[in-house]
PDB file of C-alpha atoms in Angstrom:
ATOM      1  CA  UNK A 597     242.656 107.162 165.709  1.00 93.00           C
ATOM      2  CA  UNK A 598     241.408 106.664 162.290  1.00 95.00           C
ATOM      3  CA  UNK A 599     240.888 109.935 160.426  1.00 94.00           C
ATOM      4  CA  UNK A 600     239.174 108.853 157.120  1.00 93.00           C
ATOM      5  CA  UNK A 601     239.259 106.632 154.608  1.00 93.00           C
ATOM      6  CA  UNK A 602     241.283 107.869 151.493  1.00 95.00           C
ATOM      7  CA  UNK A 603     241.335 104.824 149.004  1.00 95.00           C
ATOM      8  CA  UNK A 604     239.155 101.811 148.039  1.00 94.00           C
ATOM      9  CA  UNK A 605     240.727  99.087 145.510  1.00 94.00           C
ATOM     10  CA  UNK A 606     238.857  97.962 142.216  1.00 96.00           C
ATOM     11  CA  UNK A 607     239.844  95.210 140.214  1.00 96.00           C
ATOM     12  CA  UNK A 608     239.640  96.326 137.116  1.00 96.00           C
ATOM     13  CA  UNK A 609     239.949  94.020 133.940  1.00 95.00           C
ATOM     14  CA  UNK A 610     241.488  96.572 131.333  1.00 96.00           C
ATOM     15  CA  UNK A 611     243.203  99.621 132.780  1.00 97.00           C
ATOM     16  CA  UNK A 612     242.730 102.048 129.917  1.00 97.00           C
ATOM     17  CA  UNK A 613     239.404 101.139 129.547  1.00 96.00           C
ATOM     18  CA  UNK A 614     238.668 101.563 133.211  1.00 97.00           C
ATOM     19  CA  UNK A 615     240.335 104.675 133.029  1.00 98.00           C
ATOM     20  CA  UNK A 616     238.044 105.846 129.949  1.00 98.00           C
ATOM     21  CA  UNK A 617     234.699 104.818 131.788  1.00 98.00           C
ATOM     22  CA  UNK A 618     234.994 106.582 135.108  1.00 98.00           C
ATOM     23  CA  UNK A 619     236.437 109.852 133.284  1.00 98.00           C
ATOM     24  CA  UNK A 620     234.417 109.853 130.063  1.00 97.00           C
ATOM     25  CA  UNK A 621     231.300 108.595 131.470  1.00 97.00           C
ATOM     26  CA  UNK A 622     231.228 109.091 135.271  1.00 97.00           C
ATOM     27  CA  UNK A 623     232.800 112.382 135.141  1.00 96.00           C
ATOM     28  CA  UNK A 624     235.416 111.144 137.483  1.00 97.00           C
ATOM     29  CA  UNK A 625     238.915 112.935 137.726  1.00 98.00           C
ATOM     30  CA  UNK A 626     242.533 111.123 137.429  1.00 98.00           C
ATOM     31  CA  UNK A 627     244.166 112.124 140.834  1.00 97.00           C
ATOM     32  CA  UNK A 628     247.740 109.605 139.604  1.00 95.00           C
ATOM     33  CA  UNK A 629     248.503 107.517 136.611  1.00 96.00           C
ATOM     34  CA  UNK A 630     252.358 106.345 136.533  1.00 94.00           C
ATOM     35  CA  UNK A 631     253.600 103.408 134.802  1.00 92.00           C
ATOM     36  CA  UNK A 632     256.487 102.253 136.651  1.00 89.00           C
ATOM     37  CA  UNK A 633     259.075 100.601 135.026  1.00 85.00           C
ATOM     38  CA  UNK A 634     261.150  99.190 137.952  1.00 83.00           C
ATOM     39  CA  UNK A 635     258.007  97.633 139.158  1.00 84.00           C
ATOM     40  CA  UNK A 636     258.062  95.394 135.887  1.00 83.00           C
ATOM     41  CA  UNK A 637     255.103  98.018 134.366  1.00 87.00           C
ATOM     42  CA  UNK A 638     252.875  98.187 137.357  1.00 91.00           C
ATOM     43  CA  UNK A 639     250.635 100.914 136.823  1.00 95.00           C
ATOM     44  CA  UNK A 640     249.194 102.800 139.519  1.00 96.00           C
ATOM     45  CA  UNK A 641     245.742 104.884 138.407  1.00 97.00           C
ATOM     46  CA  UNK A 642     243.836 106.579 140.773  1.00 97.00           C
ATOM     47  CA  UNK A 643     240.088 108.328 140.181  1.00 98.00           C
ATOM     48  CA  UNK A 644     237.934 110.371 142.145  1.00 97.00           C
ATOM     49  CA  UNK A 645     235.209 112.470 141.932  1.00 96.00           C
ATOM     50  CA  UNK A 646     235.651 116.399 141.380  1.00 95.00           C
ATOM     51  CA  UNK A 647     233.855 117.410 144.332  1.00 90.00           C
ATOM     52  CA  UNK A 648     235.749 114.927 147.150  1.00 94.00           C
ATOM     53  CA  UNK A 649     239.487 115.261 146.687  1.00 95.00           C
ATOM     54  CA  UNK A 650     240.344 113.125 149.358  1.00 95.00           C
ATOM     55  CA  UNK A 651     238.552 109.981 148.027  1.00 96.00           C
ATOM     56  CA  UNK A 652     240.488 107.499 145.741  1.00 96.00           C
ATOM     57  CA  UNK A 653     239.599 104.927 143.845  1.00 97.00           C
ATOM     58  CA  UNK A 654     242.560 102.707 142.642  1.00 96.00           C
ATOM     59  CA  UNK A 655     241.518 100.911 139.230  1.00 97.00           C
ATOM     60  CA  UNK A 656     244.352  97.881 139.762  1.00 95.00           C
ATOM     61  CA  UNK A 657     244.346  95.096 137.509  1.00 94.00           C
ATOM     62  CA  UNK A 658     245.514  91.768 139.252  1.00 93.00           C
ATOM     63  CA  UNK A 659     248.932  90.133 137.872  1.00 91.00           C
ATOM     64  CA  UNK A 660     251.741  88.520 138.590  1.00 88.00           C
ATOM     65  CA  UNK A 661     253.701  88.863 140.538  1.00 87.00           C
ATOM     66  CA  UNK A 662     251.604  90.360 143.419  1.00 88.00           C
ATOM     67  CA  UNK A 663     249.198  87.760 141.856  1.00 90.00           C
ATOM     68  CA  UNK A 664     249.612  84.025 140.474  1.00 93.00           C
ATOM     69  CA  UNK A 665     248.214  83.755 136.996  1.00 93.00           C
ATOM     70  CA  UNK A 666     245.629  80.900 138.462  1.00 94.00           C
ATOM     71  CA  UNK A 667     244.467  84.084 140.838  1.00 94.00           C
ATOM     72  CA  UNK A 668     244.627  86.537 138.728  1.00 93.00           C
ATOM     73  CA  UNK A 669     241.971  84.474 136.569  1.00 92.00           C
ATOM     74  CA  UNK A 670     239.846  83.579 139.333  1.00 93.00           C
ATOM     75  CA  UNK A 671     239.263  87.263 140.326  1.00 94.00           C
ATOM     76  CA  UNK A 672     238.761  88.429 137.166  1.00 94.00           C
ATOM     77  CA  UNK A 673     236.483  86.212 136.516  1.00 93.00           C
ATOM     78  CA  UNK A 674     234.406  86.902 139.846  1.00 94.00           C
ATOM     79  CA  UNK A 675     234.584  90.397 138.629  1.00 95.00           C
ATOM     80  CA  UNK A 676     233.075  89.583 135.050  1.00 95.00           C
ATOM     81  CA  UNK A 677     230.099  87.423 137.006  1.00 93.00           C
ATOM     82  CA  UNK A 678     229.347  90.976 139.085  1.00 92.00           C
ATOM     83  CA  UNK A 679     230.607  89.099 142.282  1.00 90.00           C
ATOM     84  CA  UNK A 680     232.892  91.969 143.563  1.00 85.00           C
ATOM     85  CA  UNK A 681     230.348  94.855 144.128  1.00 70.00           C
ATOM     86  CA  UNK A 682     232.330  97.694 145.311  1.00 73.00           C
ATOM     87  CA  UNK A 683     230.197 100.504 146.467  1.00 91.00           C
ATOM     88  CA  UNK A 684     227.458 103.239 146.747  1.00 94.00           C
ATOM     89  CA  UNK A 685     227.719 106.543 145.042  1.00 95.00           C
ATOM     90  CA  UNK A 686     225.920 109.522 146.394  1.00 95.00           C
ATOM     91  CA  UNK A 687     224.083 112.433 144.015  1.00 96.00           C
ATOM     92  CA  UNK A 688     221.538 114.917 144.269  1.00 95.00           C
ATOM     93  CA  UNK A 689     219.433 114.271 142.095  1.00 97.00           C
ATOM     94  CA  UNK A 690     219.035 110.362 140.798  1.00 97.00           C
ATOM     95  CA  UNK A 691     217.125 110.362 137.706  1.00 97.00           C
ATOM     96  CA  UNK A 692     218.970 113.536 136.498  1.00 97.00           C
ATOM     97  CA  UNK A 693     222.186 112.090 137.200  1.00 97.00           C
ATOM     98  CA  UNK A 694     220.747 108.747 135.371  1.00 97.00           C
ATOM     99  CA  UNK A 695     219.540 110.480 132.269  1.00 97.00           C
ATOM    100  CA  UNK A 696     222.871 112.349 131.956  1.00 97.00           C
ATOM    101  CA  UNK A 697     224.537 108.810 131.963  1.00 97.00           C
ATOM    102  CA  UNK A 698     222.394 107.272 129.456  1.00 95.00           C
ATOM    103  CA  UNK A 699     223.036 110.401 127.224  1.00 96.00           C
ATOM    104  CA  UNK A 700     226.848 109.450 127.369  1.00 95.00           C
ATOM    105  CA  UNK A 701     225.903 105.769 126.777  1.00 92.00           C
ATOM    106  CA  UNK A 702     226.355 104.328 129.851  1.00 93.00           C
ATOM    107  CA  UNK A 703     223.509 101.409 130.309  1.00 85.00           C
ATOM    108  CA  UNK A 704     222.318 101.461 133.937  1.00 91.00           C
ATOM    109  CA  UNK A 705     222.121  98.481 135.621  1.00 90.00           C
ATOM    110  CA  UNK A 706     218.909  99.417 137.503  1.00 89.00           C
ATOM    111  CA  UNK A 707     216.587 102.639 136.597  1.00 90.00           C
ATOM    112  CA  UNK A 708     216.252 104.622 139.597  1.00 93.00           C
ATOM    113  CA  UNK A 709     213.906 102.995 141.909  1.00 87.00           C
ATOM    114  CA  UNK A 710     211.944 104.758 144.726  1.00 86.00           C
ATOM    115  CA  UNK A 711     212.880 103.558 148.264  1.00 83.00           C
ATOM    116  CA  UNK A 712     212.511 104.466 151.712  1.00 80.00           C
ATOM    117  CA  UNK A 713     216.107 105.608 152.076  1.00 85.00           C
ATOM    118  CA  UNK A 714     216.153 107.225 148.500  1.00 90.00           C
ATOM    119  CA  UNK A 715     216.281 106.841 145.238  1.00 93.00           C
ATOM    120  CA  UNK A 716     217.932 104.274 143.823  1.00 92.00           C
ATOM    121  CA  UNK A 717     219.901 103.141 140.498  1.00 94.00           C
ATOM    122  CA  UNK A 718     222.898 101.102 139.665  1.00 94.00           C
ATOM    123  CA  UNK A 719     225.271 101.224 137.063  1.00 95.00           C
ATOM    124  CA  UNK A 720     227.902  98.632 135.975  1.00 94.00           C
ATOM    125  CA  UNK A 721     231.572  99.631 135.164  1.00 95.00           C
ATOM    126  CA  UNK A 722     233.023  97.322 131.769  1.00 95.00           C
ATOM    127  CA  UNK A 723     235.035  94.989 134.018  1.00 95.00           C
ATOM    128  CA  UNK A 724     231.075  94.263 136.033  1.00 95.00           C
ATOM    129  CA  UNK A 725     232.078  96.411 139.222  1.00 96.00           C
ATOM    130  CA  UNK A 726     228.553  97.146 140.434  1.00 94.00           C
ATOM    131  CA  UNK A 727     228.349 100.782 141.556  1.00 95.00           C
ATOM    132  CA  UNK A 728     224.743 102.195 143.367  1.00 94.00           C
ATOM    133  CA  UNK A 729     224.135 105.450 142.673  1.00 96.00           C
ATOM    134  CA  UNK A 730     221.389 106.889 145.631  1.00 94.00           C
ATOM    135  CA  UNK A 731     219.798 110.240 146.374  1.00 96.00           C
ATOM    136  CA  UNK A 732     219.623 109.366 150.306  1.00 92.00           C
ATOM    137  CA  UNK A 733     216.782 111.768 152.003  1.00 86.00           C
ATOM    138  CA  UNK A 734     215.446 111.448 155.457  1.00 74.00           C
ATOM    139  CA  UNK A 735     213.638 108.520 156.704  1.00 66.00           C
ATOM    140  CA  UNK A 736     211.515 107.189 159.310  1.00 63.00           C
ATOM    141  CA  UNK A 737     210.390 103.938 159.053  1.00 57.00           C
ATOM    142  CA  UNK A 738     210.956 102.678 162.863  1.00 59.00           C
ATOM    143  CA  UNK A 739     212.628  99.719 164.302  1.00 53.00           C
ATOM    144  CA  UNK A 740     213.277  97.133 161.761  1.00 51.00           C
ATOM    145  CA  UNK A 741     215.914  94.779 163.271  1.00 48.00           C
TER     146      UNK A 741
ATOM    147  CA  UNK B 286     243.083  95.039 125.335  1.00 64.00           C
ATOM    148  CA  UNK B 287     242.030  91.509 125.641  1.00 69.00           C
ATOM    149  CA  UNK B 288     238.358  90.401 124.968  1.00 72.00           C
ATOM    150  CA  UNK B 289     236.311  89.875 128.241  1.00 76.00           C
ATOM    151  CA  UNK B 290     235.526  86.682 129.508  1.00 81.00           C
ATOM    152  CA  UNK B 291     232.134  84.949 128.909  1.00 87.00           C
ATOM    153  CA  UNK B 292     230.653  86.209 132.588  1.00 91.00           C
ATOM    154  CA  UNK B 293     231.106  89.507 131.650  1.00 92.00           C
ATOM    155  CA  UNK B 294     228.760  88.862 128.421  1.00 91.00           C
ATOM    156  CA  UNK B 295     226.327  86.989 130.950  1.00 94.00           C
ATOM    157  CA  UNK B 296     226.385  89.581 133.417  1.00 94.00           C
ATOM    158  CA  UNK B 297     225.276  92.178 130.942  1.00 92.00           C
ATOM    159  CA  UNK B 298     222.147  90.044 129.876  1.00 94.00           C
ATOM    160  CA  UNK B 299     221.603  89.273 133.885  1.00 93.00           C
ATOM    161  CA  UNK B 300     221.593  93.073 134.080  1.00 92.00           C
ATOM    162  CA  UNK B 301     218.983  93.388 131.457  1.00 92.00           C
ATOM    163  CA  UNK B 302     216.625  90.913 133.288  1.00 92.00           C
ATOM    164  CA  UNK B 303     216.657  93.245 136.502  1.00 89.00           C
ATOM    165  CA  UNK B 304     216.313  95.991 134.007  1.00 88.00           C
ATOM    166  CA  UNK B 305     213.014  94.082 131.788  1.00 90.00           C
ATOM    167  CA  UNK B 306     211.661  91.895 133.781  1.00 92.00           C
ATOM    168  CA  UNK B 307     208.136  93.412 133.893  1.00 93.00           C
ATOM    169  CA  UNK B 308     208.366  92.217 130.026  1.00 91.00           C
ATOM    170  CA  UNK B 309     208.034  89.060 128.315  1.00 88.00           C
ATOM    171  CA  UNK B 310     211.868  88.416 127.700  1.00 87.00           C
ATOM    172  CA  UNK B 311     212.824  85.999 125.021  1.00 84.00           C
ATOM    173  CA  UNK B 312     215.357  83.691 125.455  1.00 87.00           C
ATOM    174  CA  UNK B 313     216.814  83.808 122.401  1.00 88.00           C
ATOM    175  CA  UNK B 314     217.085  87.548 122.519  1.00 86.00           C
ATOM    176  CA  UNK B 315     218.795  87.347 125.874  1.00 90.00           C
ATOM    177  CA  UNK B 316     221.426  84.756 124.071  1.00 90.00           C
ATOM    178  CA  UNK B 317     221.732  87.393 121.684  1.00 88.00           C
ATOM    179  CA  UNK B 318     222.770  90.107 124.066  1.00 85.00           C
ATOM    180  CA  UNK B 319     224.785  87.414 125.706  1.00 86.00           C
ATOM    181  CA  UNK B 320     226.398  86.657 122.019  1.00 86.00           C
ATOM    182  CA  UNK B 321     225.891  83.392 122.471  1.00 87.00           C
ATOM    183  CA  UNK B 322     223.577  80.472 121.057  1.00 89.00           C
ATOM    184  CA  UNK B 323     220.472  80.093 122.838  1.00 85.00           C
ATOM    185  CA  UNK B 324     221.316  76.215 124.207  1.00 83.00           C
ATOM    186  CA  UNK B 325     224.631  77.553 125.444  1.00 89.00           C
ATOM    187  CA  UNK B 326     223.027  80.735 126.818  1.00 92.00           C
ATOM    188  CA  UNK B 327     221.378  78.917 129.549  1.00 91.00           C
ATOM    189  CA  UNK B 328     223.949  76.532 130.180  1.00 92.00           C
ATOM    190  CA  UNK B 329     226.407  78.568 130.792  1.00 93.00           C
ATOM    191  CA  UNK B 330     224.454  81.334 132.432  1.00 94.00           C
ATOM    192  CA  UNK B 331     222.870  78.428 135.155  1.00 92.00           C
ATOM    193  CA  UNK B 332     227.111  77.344 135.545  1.00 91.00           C
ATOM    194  CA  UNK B 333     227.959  80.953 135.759  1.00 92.00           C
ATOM    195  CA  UNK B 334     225.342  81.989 138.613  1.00 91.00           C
ATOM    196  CA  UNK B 335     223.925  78.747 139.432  1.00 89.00           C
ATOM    197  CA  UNK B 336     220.528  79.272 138.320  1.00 88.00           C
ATOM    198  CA  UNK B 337     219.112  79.259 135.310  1.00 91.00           C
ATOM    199  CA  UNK B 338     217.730  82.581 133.247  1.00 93.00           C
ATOM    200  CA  UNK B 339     214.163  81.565 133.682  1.00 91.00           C
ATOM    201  CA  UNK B 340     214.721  80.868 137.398  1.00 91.00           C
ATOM    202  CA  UNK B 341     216.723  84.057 137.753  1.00 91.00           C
ATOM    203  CA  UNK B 342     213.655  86.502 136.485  1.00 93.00           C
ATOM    204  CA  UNK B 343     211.153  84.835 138.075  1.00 92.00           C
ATOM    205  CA  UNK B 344     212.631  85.181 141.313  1.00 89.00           C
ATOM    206  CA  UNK B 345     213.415  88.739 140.335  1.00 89.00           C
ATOM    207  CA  UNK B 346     209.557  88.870 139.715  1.00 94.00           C
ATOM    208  CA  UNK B 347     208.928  87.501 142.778  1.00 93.00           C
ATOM    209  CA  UNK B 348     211.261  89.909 144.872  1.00 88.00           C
ATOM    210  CA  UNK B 349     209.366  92.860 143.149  1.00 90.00           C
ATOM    211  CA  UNK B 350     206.269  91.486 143.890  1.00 94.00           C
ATOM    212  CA  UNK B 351     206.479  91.416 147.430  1.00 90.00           C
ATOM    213  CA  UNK B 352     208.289  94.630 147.332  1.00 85.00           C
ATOM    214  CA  UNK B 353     204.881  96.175 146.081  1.00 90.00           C
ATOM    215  CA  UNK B 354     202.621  94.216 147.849  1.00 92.00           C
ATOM    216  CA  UNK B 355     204.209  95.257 151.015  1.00 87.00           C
ATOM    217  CA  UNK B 356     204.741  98.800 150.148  1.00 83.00           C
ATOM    218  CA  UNK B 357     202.048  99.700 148.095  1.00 87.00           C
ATOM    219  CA  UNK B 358     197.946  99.432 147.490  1.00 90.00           C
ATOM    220  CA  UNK B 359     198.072  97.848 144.088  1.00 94.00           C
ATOM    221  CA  UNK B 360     195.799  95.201 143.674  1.00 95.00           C
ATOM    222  CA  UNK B 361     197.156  91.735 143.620  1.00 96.00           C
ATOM    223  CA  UNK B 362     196.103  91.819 139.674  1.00 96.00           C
ATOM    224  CA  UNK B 363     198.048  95.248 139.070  1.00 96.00           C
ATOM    225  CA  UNK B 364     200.918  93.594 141.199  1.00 97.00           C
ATOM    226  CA  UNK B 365     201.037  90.478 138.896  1.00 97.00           C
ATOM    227  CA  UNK B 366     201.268  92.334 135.719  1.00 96.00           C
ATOM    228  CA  UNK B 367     204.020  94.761 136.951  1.00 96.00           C
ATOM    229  CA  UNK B 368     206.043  92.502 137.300  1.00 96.00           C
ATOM    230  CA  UNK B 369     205.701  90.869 134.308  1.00 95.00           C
ATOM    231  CA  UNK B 370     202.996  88.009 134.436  1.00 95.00           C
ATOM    232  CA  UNK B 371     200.311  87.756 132.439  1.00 92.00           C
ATOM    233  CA  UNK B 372     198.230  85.346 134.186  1.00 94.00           C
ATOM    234  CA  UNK B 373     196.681  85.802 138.076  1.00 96.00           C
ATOM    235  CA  UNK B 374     196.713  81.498 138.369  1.00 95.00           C
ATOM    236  CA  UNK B 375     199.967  81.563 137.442  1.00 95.00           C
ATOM    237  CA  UNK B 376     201.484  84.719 139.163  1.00 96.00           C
ATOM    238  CA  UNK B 377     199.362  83.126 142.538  1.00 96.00           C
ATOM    239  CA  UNK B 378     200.949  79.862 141.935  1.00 96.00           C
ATOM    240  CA  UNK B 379     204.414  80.997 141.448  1.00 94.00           C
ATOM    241  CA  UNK B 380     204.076  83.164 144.277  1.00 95.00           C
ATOM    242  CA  UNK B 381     202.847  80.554 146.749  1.00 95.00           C
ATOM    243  CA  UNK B 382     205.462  77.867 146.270  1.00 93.00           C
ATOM    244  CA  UNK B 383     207.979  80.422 146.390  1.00 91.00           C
ATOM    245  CA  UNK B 384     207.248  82.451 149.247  1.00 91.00           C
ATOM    246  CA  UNK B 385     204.819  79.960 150.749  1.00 93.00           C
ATOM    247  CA  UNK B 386     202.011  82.070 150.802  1.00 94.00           C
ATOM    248  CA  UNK B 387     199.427  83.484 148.619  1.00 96.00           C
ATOM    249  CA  UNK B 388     199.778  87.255 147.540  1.00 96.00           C
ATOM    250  CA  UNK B 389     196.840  88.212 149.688  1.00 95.00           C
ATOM    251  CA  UNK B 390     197.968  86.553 152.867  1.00 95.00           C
ATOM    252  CA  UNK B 391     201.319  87.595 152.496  1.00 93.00           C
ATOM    253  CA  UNK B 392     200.401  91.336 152.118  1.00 92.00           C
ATOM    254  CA  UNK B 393     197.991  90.825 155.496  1.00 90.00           C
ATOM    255  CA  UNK B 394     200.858  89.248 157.553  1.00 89.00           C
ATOM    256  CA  UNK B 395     203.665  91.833 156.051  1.00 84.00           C
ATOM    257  CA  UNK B 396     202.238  95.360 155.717  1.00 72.00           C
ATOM    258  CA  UNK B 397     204.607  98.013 155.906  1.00 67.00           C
ATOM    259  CA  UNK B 398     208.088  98.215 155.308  1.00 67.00           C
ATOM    260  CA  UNK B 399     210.603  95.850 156.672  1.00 72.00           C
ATOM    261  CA  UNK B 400     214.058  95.765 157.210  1.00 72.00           C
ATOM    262  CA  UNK B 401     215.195  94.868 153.795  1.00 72.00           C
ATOM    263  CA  UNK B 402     213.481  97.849 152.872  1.00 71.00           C
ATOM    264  CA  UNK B 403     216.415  99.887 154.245  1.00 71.00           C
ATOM    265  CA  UNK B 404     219.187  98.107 152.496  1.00 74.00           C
ATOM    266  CA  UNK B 405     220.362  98.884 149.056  1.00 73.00           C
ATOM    267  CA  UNK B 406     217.868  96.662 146.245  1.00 74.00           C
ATOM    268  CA  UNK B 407     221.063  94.607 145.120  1.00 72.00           C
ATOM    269  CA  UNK B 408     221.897  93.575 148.585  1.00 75.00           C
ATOM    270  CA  UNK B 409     218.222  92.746 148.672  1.00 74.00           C
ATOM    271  CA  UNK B 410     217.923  91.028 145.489  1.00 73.00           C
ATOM    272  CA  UNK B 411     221.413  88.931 145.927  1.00 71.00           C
ATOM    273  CA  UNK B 412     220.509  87.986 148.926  1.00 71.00           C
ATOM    274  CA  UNK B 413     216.427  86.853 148.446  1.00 67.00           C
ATOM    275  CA  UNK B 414     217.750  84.351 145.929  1.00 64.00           C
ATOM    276  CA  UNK B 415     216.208  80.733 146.197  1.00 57.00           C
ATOM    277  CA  UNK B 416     218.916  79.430 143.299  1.00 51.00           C
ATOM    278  CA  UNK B 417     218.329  75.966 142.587  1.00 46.00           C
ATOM    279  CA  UNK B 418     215.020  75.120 143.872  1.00 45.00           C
ATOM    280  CA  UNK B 419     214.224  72.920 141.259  1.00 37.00           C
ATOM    281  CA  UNK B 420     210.875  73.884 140.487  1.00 36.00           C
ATOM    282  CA  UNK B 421     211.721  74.664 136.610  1.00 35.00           C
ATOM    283  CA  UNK B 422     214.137  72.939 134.225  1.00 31.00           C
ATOM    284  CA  UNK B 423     216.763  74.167 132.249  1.00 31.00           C
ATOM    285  CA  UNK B 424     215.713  75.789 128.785  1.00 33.00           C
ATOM    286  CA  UNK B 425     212.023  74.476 129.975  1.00 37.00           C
ATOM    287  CA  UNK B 426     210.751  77.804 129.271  1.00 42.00           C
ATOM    288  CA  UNK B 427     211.559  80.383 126.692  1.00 41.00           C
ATOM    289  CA  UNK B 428     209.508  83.441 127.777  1.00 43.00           C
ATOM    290  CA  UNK B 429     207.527  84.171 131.045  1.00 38.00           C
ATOM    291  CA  UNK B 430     205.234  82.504 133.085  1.00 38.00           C
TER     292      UNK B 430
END
């Protein structure tokens, strides 16, 4: 049996700058960062959110030699084109949450946007990792398949 | 750190049109934000995500449109200027060979939410995409309708 899941990959075009965004801006905590030399400088950096300690995100940049150069390019560059959306983050209160972004210069993606499961906004991280960013609340709206 | 490609540039001025697109956007102030020249703006944003700008917010238009046509009691007027037209003719004529029905009919056969209602908007907007229909040509129009 499954217990939970504890880490999510995100390509990530510049480490440090990665690293910077989800800290400075998101408010996001380092859980790892080690540079390791017998791995020819593979860095493994790790994130997560102050409140969820047992939720990862690993900021990886692709390279040889876990990835061909020709690879490496491609995903980059379907990251850069916003073809790699990762994920949904949850908060209390959208629009708060939104404002306090734009105060620490983050540009949204989307302003928060009333719908029936929430309220909805988007932000993009500088590689072009699309991240939602909902206040869920209860809904009804009946059978829709 | 090494500069980020071209799509990332193009993403950021895609971004904006989700963001503005109940404005009239300028082409050559989306190059700018792009930093590219306007010609090569749309070129490479149409070989980048297949479409070009124009095409891209009007169909972003046209996903908000039925959005509040379904979901709300604004009049078909109110509907066409939210979302960025400035003309009824031509906000009932886009909408018709797009959706393939006129706003009024397609609010009488669609009231209520629907299933895509439920679903994150990107999921909804990535996947409501008509790219390519080849109802406008490349650089054929600067600003809206």
């Amino acid at each position: 049996m499954l217990d939970a899941v504890s880490h999510v990959g995100v390509w990530v075009h510049d480490q440090d700058e990665a690293k910077a965004f989800y800290t400075e801006k998101l408010g996001f905590e380092v859980r790892e960062d080690a540079t390791l030399e017998e791995l020819g400088g593979y860095r493994w950096l790790t994130v997560g959110p102050p409140g969820q300690p047992d939720v990862n995100l690993m900021l990886s940049r692709p390279g040889p030699p876990a990835i061909d150069a020709a690879a490496t390019e491609q995903l980059l560059e379907l990251v850069a084109k916003g073809a790699l959306g990762p994920g949904i983050f949850r908060t209390e209160d959208c629009r708060a949450t939104c404002k306090e972004l734009e105060a620490r210069g983050v540009e949204l993606a989307q302003q928060p946007d009333e719908r029936f499961y929430g309220i909805d906004a988007s932000v993009r991280d500088p590689s072009g990792n699309l991240w939602r960013i909902v206040q869920p609340i209860e809904y009804d709206i009946g059978n829709l398949s | 750190m090494t500069p980020p490609p071209l799509a990332r540039h193009l993403l950021r001025t895609r971004d904006l049109i989700d963001r503005r697109y109940g404005e009239p956007l300028d082409l050559d102030a989306l190059a700018r934000t792009a930093h590219v020249s306007p010609r090569h703006f749309s070129r490479s944003f149409r070989r980048t995500f297949g479409e070009t700008p124009y095409q891209y917010l009007l169909t972003r238009r046209i996903e908000r449109a039925r959005h509040l046509l379904r979901t709300t009691e604004m009049r078909v007027a109110e509907v066409c200027l939210a979302v960025g037209f400035s003309s009824v003719g031509s906000f009932t004529t886009t909408f018709r060979r797009r959706v393939g029905s006129s706003p009024t009919s397609y609010r009488r056969e669609n009231g209520g939410p629907v299933g895509a209602d439920r679903i994150p908007l990107c999921a909804v907007m990535a996947w409501a995409r008509q790219p390519g229909d080849g109802a406008f040509r490349e650089d054929s129009r600067p600003s809206a309708d």
